PDB file of C-alpha atoms in Angstrom:
ATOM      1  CA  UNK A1365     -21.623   9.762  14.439  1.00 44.00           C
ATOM      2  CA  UNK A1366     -20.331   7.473  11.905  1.00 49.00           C
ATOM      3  CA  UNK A1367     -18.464   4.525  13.138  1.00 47.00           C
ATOM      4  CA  UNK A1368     -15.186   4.029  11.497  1.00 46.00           C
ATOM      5  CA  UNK A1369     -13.919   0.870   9.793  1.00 43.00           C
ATOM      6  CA  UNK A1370     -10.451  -0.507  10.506  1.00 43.00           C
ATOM      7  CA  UNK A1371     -10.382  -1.790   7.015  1.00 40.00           C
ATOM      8  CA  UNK A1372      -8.816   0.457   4.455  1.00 38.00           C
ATOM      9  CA  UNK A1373     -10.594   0.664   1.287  1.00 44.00           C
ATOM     10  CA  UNK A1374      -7.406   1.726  -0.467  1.00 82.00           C
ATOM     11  CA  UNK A1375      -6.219  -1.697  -2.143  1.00 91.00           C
ATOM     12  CA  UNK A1376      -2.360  -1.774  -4.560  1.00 95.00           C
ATOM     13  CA  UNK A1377      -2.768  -1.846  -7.943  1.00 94.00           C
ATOM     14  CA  UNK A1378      -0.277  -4.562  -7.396  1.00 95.00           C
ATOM     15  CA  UNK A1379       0.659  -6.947  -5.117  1.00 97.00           C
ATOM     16  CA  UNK A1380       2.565 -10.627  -5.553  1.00 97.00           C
ATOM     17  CA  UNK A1381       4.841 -11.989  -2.637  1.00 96.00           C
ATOM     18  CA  UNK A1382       6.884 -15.286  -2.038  1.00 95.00           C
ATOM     19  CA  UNK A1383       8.336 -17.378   0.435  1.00 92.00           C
ATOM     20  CA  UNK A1384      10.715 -20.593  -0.562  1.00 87.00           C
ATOM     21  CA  UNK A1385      12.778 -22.871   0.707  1.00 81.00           C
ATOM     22  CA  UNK A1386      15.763 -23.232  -1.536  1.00 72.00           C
ATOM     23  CA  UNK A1387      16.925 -27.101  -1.570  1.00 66.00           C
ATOM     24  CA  UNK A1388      15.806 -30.598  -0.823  1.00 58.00           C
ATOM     25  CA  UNK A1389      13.156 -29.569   1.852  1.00 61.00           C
ATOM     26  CA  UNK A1390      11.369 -27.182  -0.417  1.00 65.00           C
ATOM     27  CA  UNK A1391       8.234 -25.781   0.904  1.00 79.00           C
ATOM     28  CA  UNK A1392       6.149 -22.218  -0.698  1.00 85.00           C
ATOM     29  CA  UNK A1393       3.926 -19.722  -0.029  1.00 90.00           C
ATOM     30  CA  UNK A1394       2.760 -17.412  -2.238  1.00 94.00           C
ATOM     31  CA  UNK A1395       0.022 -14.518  -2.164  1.00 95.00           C
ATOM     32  CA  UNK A1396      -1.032 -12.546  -5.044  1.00 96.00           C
ATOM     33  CA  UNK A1397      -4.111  -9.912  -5.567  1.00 96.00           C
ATOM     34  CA  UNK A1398      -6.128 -11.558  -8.247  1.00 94.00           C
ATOM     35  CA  UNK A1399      -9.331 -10.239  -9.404  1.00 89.00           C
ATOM     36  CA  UNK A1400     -10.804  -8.834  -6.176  1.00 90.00           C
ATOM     37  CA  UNK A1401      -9.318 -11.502  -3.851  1.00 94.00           C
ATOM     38  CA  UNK A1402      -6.158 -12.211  -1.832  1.00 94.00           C
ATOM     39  CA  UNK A1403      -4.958 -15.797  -3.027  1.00 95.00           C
ATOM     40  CA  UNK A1404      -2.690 -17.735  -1.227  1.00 93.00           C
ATOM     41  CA  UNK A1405      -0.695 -21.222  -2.192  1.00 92.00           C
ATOM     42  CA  UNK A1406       1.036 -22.821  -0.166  1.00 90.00           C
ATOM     43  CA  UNK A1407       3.064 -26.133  -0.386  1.00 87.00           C
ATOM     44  CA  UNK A1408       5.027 -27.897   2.233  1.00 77.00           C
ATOM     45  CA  UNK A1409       8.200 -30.227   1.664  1.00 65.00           C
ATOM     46  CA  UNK A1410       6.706 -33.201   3.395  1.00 67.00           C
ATOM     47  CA  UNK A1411       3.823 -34.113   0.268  1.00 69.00           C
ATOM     48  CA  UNK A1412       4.348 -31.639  -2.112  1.00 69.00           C
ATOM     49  CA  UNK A1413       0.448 -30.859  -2.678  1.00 81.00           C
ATOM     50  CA  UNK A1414      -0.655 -27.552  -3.251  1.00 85.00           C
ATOM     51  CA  UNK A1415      -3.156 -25.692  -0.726  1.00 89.00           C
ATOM     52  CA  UNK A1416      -5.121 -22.941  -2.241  1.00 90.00           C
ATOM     53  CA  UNK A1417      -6.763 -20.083   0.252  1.00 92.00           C
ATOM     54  CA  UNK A1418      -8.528 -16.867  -1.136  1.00 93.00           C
ATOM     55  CA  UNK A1419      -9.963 -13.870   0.783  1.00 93.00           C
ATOM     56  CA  UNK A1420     -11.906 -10.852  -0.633  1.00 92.00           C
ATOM     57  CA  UNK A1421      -9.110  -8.479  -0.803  1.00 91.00           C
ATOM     58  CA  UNK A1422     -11.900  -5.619   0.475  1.00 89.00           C
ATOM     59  CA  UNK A1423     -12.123  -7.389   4.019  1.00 89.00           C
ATOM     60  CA  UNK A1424      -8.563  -7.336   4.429  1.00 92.00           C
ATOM     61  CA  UNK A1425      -6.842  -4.687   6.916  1.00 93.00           C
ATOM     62  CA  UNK A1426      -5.173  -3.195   3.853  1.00 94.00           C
ATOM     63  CA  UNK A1427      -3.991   0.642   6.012  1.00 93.00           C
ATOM     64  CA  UNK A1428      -2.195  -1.638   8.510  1.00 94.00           C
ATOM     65  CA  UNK A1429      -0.621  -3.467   6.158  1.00 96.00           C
ATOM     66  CA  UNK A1430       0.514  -0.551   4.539  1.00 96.00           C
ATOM     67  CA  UNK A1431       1.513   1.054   7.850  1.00 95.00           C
ATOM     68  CA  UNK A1432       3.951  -2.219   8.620  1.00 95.00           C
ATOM     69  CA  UNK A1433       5.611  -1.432   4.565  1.00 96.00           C
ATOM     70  CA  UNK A1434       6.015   2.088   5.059  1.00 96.00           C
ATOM     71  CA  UNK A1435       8.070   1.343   8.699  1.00 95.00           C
ATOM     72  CA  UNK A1436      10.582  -1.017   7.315  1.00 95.00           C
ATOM     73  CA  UNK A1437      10.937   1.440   4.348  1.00 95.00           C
ATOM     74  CA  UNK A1438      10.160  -1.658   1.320  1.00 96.00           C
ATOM     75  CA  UNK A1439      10.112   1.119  -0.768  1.00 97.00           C
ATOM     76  CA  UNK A1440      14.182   1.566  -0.861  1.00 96.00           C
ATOM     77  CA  UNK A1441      14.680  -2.188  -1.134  1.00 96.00           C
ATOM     78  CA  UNK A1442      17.177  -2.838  -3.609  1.00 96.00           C
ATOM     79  CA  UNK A1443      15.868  -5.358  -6.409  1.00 97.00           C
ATOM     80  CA  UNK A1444      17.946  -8.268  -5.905  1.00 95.00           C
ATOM     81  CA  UNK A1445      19.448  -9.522  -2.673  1.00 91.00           C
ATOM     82  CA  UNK A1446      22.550 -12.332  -2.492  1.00 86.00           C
ATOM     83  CA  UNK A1447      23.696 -14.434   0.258  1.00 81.00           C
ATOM     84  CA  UNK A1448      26.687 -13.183   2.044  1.00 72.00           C
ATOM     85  CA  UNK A1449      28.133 -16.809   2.369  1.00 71.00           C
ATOM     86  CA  UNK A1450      27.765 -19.457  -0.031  1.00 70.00           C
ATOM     87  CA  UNK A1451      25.233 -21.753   0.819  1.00 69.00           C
ATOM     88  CA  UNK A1452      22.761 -24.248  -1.575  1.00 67.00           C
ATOM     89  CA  UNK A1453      20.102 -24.565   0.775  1.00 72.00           C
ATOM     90  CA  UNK A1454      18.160 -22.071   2.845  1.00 79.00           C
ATOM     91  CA  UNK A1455      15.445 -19.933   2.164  1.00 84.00           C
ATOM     92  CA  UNK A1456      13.965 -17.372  -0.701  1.00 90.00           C
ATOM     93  CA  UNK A1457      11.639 -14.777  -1.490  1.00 94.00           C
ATOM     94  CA  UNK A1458       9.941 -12.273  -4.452  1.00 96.00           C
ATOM     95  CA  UNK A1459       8.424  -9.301  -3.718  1.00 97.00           C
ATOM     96  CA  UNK A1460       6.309  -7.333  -6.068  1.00 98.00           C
ATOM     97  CA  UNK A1461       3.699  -4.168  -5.107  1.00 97.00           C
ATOM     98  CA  UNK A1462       2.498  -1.158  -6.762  1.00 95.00           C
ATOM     99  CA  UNK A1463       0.689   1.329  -4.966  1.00 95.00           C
ATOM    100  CA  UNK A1464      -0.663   4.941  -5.518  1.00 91.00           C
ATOM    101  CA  UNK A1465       2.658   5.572  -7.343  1.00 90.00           C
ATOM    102  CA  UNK A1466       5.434   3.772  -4.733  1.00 94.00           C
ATOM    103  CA  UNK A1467       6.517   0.276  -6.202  1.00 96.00           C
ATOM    104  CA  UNK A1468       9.356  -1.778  -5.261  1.00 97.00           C
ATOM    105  CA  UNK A1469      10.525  -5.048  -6.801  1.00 98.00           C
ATOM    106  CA  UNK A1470      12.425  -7.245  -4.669  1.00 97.00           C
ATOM    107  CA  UNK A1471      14.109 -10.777  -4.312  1.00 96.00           C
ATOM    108  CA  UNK A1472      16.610 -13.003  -3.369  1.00 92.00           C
ATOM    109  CA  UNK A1473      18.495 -15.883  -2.467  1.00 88.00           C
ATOM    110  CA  UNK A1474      19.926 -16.731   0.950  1.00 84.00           C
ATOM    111  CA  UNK A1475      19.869 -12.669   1.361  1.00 85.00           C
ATOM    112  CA  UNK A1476      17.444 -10.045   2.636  1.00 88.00           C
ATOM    113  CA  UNK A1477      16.971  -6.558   3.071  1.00 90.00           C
ATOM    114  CA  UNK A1478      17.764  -4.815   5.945  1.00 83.00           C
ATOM    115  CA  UNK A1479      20.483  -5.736   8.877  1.00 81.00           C
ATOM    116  CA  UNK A1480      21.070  -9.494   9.528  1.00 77.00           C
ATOM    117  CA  UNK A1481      21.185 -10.810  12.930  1.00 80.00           C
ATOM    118  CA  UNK A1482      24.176 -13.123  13.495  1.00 76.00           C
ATOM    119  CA  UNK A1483      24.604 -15.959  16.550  1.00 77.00           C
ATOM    120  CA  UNK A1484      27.635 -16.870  18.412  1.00 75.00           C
ATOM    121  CA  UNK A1485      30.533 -17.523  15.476  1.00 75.00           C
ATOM    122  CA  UNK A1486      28.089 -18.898  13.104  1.00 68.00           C
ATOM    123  CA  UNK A1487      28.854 -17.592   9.555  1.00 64.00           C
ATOM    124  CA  UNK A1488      25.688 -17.633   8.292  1.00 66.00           C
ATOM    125  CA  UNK A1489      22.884 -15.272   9.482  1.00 67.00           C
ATOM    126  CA  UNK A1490      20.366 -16.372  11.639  1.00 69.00           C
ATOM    127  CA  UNK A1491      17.603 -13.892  10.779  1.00 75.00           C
ATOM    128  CA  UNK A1492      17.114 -10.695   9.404  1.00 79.00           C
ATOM    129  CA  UNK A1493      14.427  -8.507  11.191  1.00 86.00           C
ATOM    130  CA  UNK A1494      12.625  -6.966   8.399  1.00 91.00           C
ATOM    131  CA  UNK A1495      11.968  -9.210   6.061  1.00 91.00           C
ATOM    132  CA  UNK A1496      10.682 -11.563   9.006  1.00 90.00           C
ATOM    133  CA  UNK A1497       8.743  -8.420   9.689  1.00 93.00           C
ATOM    134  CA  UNK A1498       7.416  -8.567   6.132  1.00 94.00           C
ATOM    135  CA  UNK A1499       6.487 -11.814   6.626  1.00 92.00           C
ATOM    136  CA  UNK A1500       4.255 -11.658  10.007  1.00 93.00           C
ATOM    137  CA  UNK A1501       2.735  -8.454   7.926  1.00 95.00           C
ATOM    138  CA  UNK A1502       1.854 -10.422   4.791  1.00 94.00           C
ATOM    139  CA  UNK A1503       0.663 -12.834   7.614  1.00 92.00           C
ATOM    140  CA  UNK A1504      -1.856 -10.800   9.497  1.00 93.00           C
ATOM    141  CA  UNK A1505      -3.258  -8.883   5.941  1.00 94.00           C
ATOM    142  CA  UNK A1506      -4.181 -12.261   4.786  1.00 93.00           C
ATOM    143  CA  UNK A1507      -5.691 -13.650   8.516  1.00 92.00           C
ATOM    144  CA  UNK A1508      -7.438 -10.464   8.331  1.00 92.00           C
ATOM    145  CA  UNK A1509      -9.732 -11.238   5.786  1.00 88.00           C
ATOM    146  CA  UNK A1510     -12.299 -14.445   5.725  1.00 76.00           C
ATOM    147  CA  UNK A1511     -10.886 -17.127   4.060  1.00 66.00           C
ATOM    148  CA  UNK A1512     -13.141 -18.966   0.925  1.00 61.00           C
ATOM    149  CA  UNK A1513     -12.360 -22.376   0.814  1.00 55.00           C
ATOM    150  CA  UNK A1514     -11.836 -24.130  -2.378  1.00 46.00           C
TER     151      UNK A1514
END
């Protein structure tokens, strides 16, 4: 019998994401399918430089990946997000995928989709589930593959 492969050969026809910090301490991260590969940038606040990462988007775990977007329901993510308090610093992100005819484009500012989680009487949220759980997704698709240093 034929083994099965845990890696999905079933790739988006497009996919860009990014994570920011908004403000002094401004770190990145952003992932984009380029040309066969998964490329990642990422930047801290500390020295500014810019790390680049690339895996071959074919090793990547691409169906559990798209398992994780189909549970928190990115496809009905409005297209812009706000912060329900005014604050200048804090944190950012874009979303962009197309794939076998369901796309969403996302972002915002300070405010993410789904329910936030708020702590004691602080006025400002302290997380919001599934855009953290976009985050540990776009996480493990990347880890999945074998990263080609520059």
């Amino acid at each position: 019998s034929a083994r099965i492969s845990k890696v999905s050969t079933m790739v988006p026809q497009h996919f860009q994401f990014s994570d920011f910090a908004i403000g002094l301490l401004g770190g990145r991260c952003n992932l984009s399918l380029q040309g066969g590969n998964l490329v990642r940038e990422t930047s801290e606040h500390t020295d500014g430089q810019v790390r680049h990462g690339s895996v071959p988007a074919s090793g990547c775990d691409w169906a559990a990946f798209r398992g994780e977007l189909d549970r928190i329901d990115v496809w009905s993510w409005k297209s812009t997000y706000e912060s329900p308090t005014h604050v200048d610093d804090g944190r950012g992100f874009s979303l962009g995928i197309e794939w076998d005819g369901k796309s969403v484009h996302s972002s915002g500012e300070n405010g993410f989709p789904g329910k936030p989680d708020y702590q004691d009487d602080w006025p400002v949220p302290v997380a919001w589930p599934d855009y953290e759980d976009l985050v540990k997704a776009v996480d493990a698709l990347y880890s999945s593959g074998t990263e080609q240093g520059e």
